CSV table of C-alpha atoms and ligand atoms in Angstrom, one decimal:
chain,number,residue,atom,x,y,z
A,1,MET,CA,0.0,0.0,0.0
A,2,GLU,CA,1.4,3.4,-1.0
A,3,LEU,CA,1.0,6.3,1.3
A,4,PHE,CA,2.2,9.9,0.6
A,5,PHE,CA,3.2,12.6,3.0
A,6,LYS,CA,1.2,15.8,2.7
A,7,MET,CA,2.9,18.4,0.4
A,8,PRO,CA,1.9,22.0,-0.6
A,9,SER,CA,-0.6,22.0,-3.5
A,10,LYS,CA,0.5,22.5,-7.1
A,11,GLU,CA,-1.2,25.9,-7.0
A,12,ALA,CA,0.7,27.0,-3.8
A,13,LYS,CA,4.0,25.8,-5.3
A,14,LYS,CA,3.4,27.8,-8.5
A,15,ALA,CA,2.3,30.9,-6.6
A,16,MET,CA,5.4,30.7,-4.4
A,17,SER,CA,7.8,30.2,-7.3
A,18,ASN,CA,6.3,33.2,-9.1
A,19,ALA,CA,6.5,35.3,-5.9
A,20,SER,CA,10.2,34.3,-5.4
A,21,LEU,CA,11.0,35.9,-8.8
A,22,GLU,CA,9.6,39.2,-7.5
A,23,LEU,CA,11.5,39.3,-4.2
A,24,GLY,CA,12.8,42.9,-3.7
A,25,ASN,CA,9.8,44.4,-5.5
A,26,ARG,CA,8.2,46.4,-2.6
A,27,PHE,CA,5.0,47.0,-4.4
A,28,SER,CA,4.2,43.4,-5.3
A,29,GLY,CA,5.6,42.3,-1.9
A,30,ASN,CA,2.9,44.4,-0.2
A,31,GLU,CA,0.2,43.0,-2.5
A,32,TYR,CA,1.1,39.4,-1.5
A,33,LYS,CA,1.1,40.4,2.1
A,34,LYS,CA,-2.3,42.2,1.8
A,35,ASN,CA,-3.9,39.3,0.0
A,36,ALA,CA,-2.7,36.8,2.6
A,37,GLU,CA,-3.9,38.9,5.4
A,38,ASP,CA,-7.3,39.2,3.7
A,39,SER,CA,-7.5,35.4,3.4
A,40,ILE,CA,-6.7,34.9,7.1
A,41,LYS,CA,-9.3,37.5,8.1
A,42,GLU,CA,-11.9,35.8,5.9
A,43,VAL,CA,-11.2,32.3,7.3
A,44,THR,CA,-10.9,33.3,10.9
A,45,GLY,CA,-13.4,36.2,11.1
A,46,HIS,CA,-10.8,38.3,12.9
A,47,GLU,CA,-10.2,41.9,11.9
A,48,TYR,CA,-6.4,42.0,12.0
A,49,ALA,CA,-3.9,39.4,10.7
A,50,ARG,CA,-0.2,39.1,10.0
A,51,VAL,CA,1.8,36.4,8.3
A,52,LEU,CA,4.9,35.5,10.3
A,53,GLY,CA,8.0,33.4,9.8
A,54,SER,CA,6.6,30.4,11.8
A,55,GLY,CA,4.0,29.1,14.2
A,56,ASN,CA,6.4,29.6,17.1
A,57,ALA,CA,7.0,33.2,15.9
A,58,ALA,CA,3.3,33.8,16.2
A,59,ILE,CA,3.3,32.4,19.8
A,60,MET,CA,6.4,34.6,20.6
A,61,ALA,CA,4.5,37.6,19.3
A,62,ALA,CA,1.4,36.7,21.3
A,63,MET,CA,3.4,36.3,24.5
A,64,SER,CA,5.7,39.3,23.9
A,65,THR,CA,3.7,41.8,25.9
A,66,MET,CA,2.4,39.4,28.5
A,67,LYS,CA,3.4,39.6,32.2
A,68,GLY,CA,2.1,36.1,33.2
A,69,PRO,CA,1.1,33.8,34.6
A,70,VAL,CA,0.5,31.8,31.4
A,71,MET,CA,-1.9,28.9,31.9
A,72,ILE,CA,-1.5,25.8,29.6
A,73,PRO,CA,-3.1,22.3,29.6
A,74,ASP,CA,-1.2,19.7,31.6
A,75,GLN,CA,-0.9,17.6,28.4
A,76,GLY,CA,-2.0,17.8,24.7
A,77,GLY,CA,-0.8,21.3,24.3
A,78,TRP,CA,2.3,22.5,22.3
A,79,SER,CA,5.8,22.3,23.8
A,80,GLY,CA,6.5,25.8,22.3
A,81,PHE,CA,4.1,27.3,24.9
A,82,ARG,CA,6.4,26.1,27.6
A,83,LYS,CA,9.7,27.0,25.9
A,84,ILE,CA,8.5,30.5,24.9
A,85,SER,CA,7.1,31.4,28.3
A,86,GLU,CA,10.4,30.2,29.8
A,87,PHE,CA,12.3,32.4,27.2
A,88,TYR,CA,10.3,35.4,28.4
A,89,GLY,CA,10.7,34.5,32.0
A,90,LEU,CA,6.9,34.2,32.5
A,91,LYS,CA,5.5,32.0,35.2
A,92,LEU,CA,3.7,28.9,33.9
A,93,VAL,CA,0.7,27.3,35.5
A,94,TYR,CA,-0.9,24.1,34.5
A,95,LEU,CA,-4.5,23.2,34.0
A,96,PRO,CA,-5.4,19.6,34.8
A,97,THR,CA,-7.3,18.0,31.9
A,98,GLU,CA,-9.0,14.7,31.0
A,99,MET,CA,-6.4,13.2,28.7
A,100,GLY,CA,-5.7,16.7,27.2
A,101,VAL,CA,-9.4,17.8,27.0
A,102,ILE,CA,-10.4,20.7,29.2
A,103,SER,CA,-13.4,20.4,31.4
A,104,LEU,CA,-15.1,23.7,31.8
A,105,GLU,CA,-15.8,23.2,35.6
A,106,MET,CA,-12.1,22.5,36.2
A,107,LEU,CA,-11.1,25.6,34.1
A,108,GLU,CA,-13.4,27.9,36.1
A,109,GLU,CA,-12.0,26.5,39.4
A,110,GLN,CA,-8.4,26.7,38.3
A,111,ILE,CA,-8.7,30.3,37.0
A,112,LYS,CA,-10.0,31.3,40.4
A,113,ILE,CA,-7.1,29.6,42.2
A,114,LYS,CA,-4.2,30.4,39.8
A,115,SER,CA,-5.2,33.8,38.4
A,116,PRO,CA,-3.6,33.5,35.0
A,117,GLU,CA,-3.3,36.4,32.6
A,118,SER,CA,-3.7,34.2,29.6
A,119,LEU,CA,-4.6,30.7,28.6
A,120,PHE,CA,-2.8,29.0,25.6
A,121,ILE,CA,-4.5,26.0,24.1
A,122,THR,CA,-4.4,24.0,20.8
A,123,SER,CA,-7.8,23.6,19.1
A,124,PHE,CA,-7.4,19.9,19.3
A,125,ALA,CA,-5.9,18.4,22.4
A,126,GLY,CA,-2.7,16.7,21.0
A,127,TYR,CA,-4.3,17.0,17.6
A,128,MET,CA,-6.6,14.1,18.7
A,129,ALA,CA,-9.6,15.6,20.5
A,130,GLU,CA,-11.5,18.8,19.9
A,131,GLN,CA,-11.5,21.3,22.8
A,132,PRO,CA,-14.8,22.9,23.8
A,133,VAL,CA,-13.4,26.3,22.6
A,134,LYS,CA,-16.5,28.3,22.8
A,135,GLY,CA,-17.2,27.4,26.4
A,136,ILE,CA,-13.5,28.0,27.3
A,137,TYR,CA,-13.6,31.4,25.7
A,138,GLU,CA,-16.7,32.4,27.6
A,139,ILE,CA,-15.1,31.5,30.9
A,140,CYS,CA,-11.9,33.4,29.9
A,141,GLU,CA,-13.9,36.4,28.8
A,142,ASP,CA,-15.9,36.5,32.1
A,143,ASN,CA,-12.6,36.3,34.1
A,144,GLY,CA,-10.5,38.7,32.1
A,145,VAL,CA,-8.2,35.9,30.8
A,146,ILE,CA,-6.7,36.3,27.3
A,147,LEU,CA,-7.5,33.1,25.3
A,148,VAL,CA,-4.9,32.3,22.7
A,149,GLU,CA,-5.9,29.4,20.5
A,150,ASP,CA,-3.2,27.6,18.4
A,151,ALA,CA,-5.2,26.7,15.3
A,152,SER,CA,-2.4,24.9,13.4
A,153,GLY,CA,-4.6,21.8,13.1
A,154,SER,CA,-8.0,23.4,12.6
A,155,VAL,CA,-7.9,26.4,10.3
A,156,GLY,CA,-11.0,26.3,8.0
A,157,ASP,CA,-13.3,24.4,10.4
A,158,PRO,CA,-16.6,24.5,8.6
A,159,GLN,CA,-18.5,24.0,11.9
A,160,LYS,CA,-16.9,27.3,13.1
A,161,LYS,CA,-16.2,25.7,16.5
A,162,LEU,CA,-12.4,25.9,16.1
A,163,ALA,CA,-10.2,28.6,14.7
A,164,CYS,CA,-13.1,31.0,14.9
A,165,GLY,CA,-12.5,34.6,15.7
A,166,ASP,CA,-15.9,34.9,17.5
A,167,HIS,CA,-14.5,32.9,20.4
A,168,SER,CA,-10.7,33.4,20.7
A,169,HIS,CA,-9.0,36.7,21.6
A,170,ILE,CA,-5.9,35.7,19.6
A,171,LEU,CA,-5.4,32.9,17.0
A,172,VAL,CA,-2.0,31.7,16.2
A,173,ALA,CA,-1.1,29.0,13.6
A,174,SER,CA,1.8,27.3,12.0
A,175,THR,CA,1.6,26.9,8.2
A,176,GLY,CA,4.8,24.8,8.2
A,177,SER,CA,4.9,21.1,7.2
A,178,PRO,CA,2.6,19.2,7.6
A,179,LYS,CA,-0.1,21.5,8.8
A,180,MET,CA,-3.7,22.2,7.7
A,181,VAL,CA,-2.5,25.3,5.8
A,182,ASN,CA,0.4,23.4,4.4
A,183,VAL,CA,2.7,26.1,2.9
A,184,GLY,CA,5.9,24.3,4.0
A,185,ASN,CA,6.9,27.2,6.2
A,186,GLY,CA,5.5,30.3,8.0
A,187,GLY,CA,2.6,31.0,10.4
A,188,PHE,CA,0.1,33.6,11.3
A,189,ILE,CA,-1.5,35.6,14.1
A,190,SER,CA,-4.9,37.2,14.1
A,191,THR,CA,-7.2,39.1,16.5
A,192,SER,CA,-10.0,41.6,16.5
A,193,ASP,CA,-8.4,43.7,19.2
A,194,GLN,CA,-6.6,46.6,17.5
A,195,GLY,CA,-4.8,47.6,20.7
A,196,MET,CA,-3.3,44.1,21.0
A,197,PHE,CA,-1.9,44.5,17.5
A,198,ASN,CA,-0.6,48.0,18.1
A,199,ASP,CA,1.1,47.0,21.3
A,200,ARG,CA,3.0,44.3,19.3
A,201,SER,CA,3.7,46.2,16.1
A,202,PHE,CA,7.6,46.1,16.5
A,203,ILE,CA,7.7,42.3,17.1
A,204,LEU,CA,5.1,41.7,14.4
A,205,LYS,CA,7.4,43.5,11.9
A,206,ALA,CA,10.5,41.8,13.2
A,207,LEU,CA,9.0,38.3,12.9
A,208,GLN,CA,7.2,38.9,9.6
A,209,GLY,CA,6.9,36.2,6.9
A,210,SER,CA,8.2,36.6,3.4
A,211,PRO,CA,6.1,37.5,0.3
A,212,VAL,CA,6.7,33.9,-0.9
A,213,THR,CA,5.0,32.5,2.2
A,214,CYS,CA,2.2,34.9,1.8
A,215,ALA,CA,1.7,33.8,-1.9
A,216,GLY,CA,1.6,30.1,-0.9
A,217,LEU,CA,-0.7,30.8,2.1
A,218,VAL,CA,-3.4,32.4,-0.2
A,219,GLU,CA,-3.6,29.2,-2.3
A,220,GLU,CA,-3.3,26.7,0.5
A,221,ILE,CA,-6.0,28.3,2.7
A,222,LYS,CA,-8.6,27.7,0.0
A,223,GLY,CA,-8.3,24.0,0.3
A,224,THR,CA,-8.3,23.7,4.1
A,225,PRO,CA,-12.0,23.2,4.9
A,226,GLU,CA,-12.1,20.3,2.5
A,227,SER,CA,-8.9,18.7,3.7
A,228,LEU,CA,-9.8,19.2,7.4
A,229,VAL,CA,-13.2,17.5,6.9
A,230,LYS,CA,-11.6,14.6,5.0
A,231,THR,CA,-9.0,14.2,7.7
A,232,ILE,CA,-11.5,14.3,10.6
A,233,LYS,CA,-13.7,11.7,8.7
A,234,ALA,CA,-10.7,9.4,8.1
A,235,CYS,CA,-9.9,9.5,11.9
A,236,GLU,CA,-13.5,8.8,12.7
A,237,PHE,CA,-13.5,5.8,10.4
A,238,ILE,CA,-10.2,4.4,11.9
A,239,LYS,CA,-11.2,5.0,15.5
A,240,LYS,CA,-14.4,2.9,15.1
A,241,GLU,CA,-12.2,0.0,14.1
A,242,ILE,CA,-9.5,0.2,16.7
A,243,LYS,CA,-10.6,-0.8,20.2
A,244,SER,CA,-8.0,1.0,22.3
A,245,ALA,CA,-8.2,4.3,20.4
A,246,LEU,CA,-8.5,7.2,22.9
A,247,HIS,CA,-11.2,9.9,22.6
A,248,PRO,CA,-13.3,7.7,20.3
A,249,GLU,CA,-16.2,10.2,20.1
A,250,LYS,CA,-14.3,13.4,19.6
A,251,ARG,CA,-13.3,15.1,16.4
A,252,GLY,CA,-9.6,14.9,15.8
A,253,ILE,CA,-6.9,14.7,13.0
A,254,ASN,CA,-4.7,12.0,14.6
A,255,ILE,CA,-5.4,8.9,16.7
A,256,ALA,CA,-3.7,7.9,20.0
A,257,ILE,CA,-3.8,4.2,20.8
A,258,ARG,CA,-3.1,3.1,24.3
A,259,HIS,CA,-0.2,0.6,24.4
A,260,ASP,CA,2.3,-0.5,27.1
A,261,GLU,CA,5.2,-1.0,24.6
A,262,PRO,CA,4.8,2.0,22.3
A,263,LYS,CA,8.5,2.2,21.1
A,264,SER,CA,8.8,-1.4,19.9
A,265,VAL,CA,5.3,-1.5,18.3
A,266,ALA,CA,6.0,1.9,16.6
A,267,ARG,CA,9.2,0.4,15.0
A,268,LEU,CA,7.1,-2.5,13.6
A,269,LEU,CA,4.4,-0.1,12.4
A,270,ARG,CA,6.9,2.2,10.7
A,271,ASN,CA,8.1,-0.8,8.7
A,272,LYS,CA,4.7,-1.7,7.6
A,273,LEU,CA,3.1,1.7,7.1
A,274,LYS,CA,5.7,3.4,4.9
A,275,VAL,CA,4.9,7.0,3.9
A,276,ASN,CA,6.7,8.5,0.9
A,277,GLY,CA,8.3,11.7,2.0
A,278,GLY,CA,7.8,11.4,5.7
A,279,GLY,CA,6.1,9.3,8.5
A,280,MET,CA,2.9,8.9,10.3
A,281,ILE,CA,3.8,7.0,13.5
A,282,THR,CA,4.8,8.8,16.8
A,283,THR,CA,5.0,7.7,20.4
A,284,CYS,CA,3.9,8.9,23.8
A,285,PRO,CA,4.2,9.9,26.7
A,286,ARG,CA,4.8,13.4,25.2
A,287,TYR,CA,3.5,16.8,26.2
A,288,ASP,CA,2.4,17.6,22.7
A,289,ARG,CA,0.1,14.6,22.6
A,290,ILE,CA,-0.7,12.6,25.8
A,291,ASN,CA,1.1,11.9,29.1
A,292,GLN,CA,0.7,8.1,28.9
A,293,PRO,CA,2.3,5.3,26.9
A,294,ALA,CA,0.6,5.3,23.5
A,295,ILE,CA,1.2,5.1,19.7
A,296,CYS,CA,-0.1,8.0,17.5
A,297,LEU,CA,-1.3,7.5,14.0
A,298,GLU,CA,-0.6,11.0,12.5
A,299,VAL,CA,-3.4,10.9,9.9
A,300,LYS,CA,-2.9,14.7,9.5
A,301,ASN,CA,0.5,14.0,7.9
A,302,LEU,CA,-1.1,12.2,4.9
A,303,ASP,CA,-1.9,13.6,1.6
A,304,VAL,CA,-5.7,13.8,1.4
A,305,HIS,CA,-5.7,11.5,-1.6
A,306,CYS,CA,-4.6,8.7,0.8
A,307,LEU,CA,-7.7,9.1,2.9
A,308,LYS,CA,-9.9,6.9,0.7
A,309,LYS,CA,-11.8,4.0,2.3
A,310,GLU,CA,-9.6,1.2,0.8
A,311,LYS,CA,-6.4,2.8,2.2
A,312,LEU,CA,-7.9,3.5,5.6
A,313,ARG,CA,-9.1,-0.2,5.7
A,314,GLY,CA,-5.5,-1.2,4.9
A,315,ILE,CA,-4.2,1.0,7.7
A,316,VAL,CA,-6.7,-0.4,10.2
A,317,ASP,CA,-5.8,-4.0,9.3
A,318,ILE,CA,-2.0,-3.4,9.7
A,319,VAL,CA,-2.5,-1.7,13.0
A,320,ASN,CA,-4.9,-4.3,14.4
A,321,ASN,CA,-2.5,-7.1,13.3
A,322,THR,CA,0.5,-5.4,14.9
A,323,ILE,CA,-0.7,-3.9,18.3
B,1,LIG,C1,0.4,22.9,17.5
B,1,LIG,C2,1.6,23.5,17.0
B,1,LIG,N1,1.9,24.8,17.2
B,1,LIG,C3,3.0,25.4,16.8
B,1,LIG,C4,4.0,24.7,16.1
B,1,LIG,C5,5.3,25.4,15.7
B,1,LIG,O1,5.2,25.7,14.4
B,1,LIG,P1,6.5,26.1,13.6
B,1,LIG,O2,7.3,24.9,13.3
B,1,LIG,O3,6.0,26.7,12.3
B,1,LIG,O4,7.2,27.1,14.4
B,1,LIG,C6,3.8,23.3,15.8
B,1,LIG,C7,4.8,22.5,15.1
B,1,LIG,O5,4.7,21.4,14.9
B,1,LIG,C8,2.6,22.7,16.3
B,1,LIG,O6,2.3,21.4,16.1
């Protein structure tokens, strides 16, 4: 069975190569930037957007004017949240979760106890289970906490539950490889709070993305709703067939499978599930996924053309015969 790692679309590659020929032309550079910002504003519903050099650059920009404490989930977040808050010398506080997923009661209680200035979450806990972002936002809003949602895995959610400007103060995302907006590099930040953007104007300029990234982003963002839906559906299909899959009922773009020997089983699976151009098997415990031994099938890494039923059935058979 042939599987392929997700690559930027043909259109994105063409747009990027054309833009590269115009590097240094300030007028066309500004056009690429403006078009990319318009596409981000359209997909997120936020009023202000900037393309930056990476997802971590977007997190750095978001944290740059914060004083802390920064609250993050105890697992299923992004390790960059920890590294960047340490870099800025900000106090970190942890929010206990249910295998990465935030419970609203716990959030309310912990905000009262730990008084964070901000909460950084990813739209999907560990890419595997949707967070109740609207409920989280309402609690943050009521308690004066800035909610920063890392939407690297969820841009274009047609249900508008994730990566939606109506219920996040700041959205950040990586558009590197392999992400939902799969440009191969770059990231973005957006908000509807003009003051927040003005306060960060220097760092936003310092960390800005190139016109080449902007050109690719405009093309890639067009396909995200479709590829997100296909990836979620593929995970739903696989989860139904694998007994020890975690979060069976939640939307997600990868699958964590509980296992006592994740390293050795992952080696076997990597030999049987070869992916041209990359891989799809990772192991836990890991902060970015889940704090317990498990194997992850990173379905989000696959080209959407590999998400057809026959291939998914093939993946399920290999996994069930190996674990
Ligand atoms: C959820 C999430 N946020 C941020 C990043 C960092 O993105 P970048 O590599 O573009 O800095 C990653 C990278 O894998 C990620 O998975």
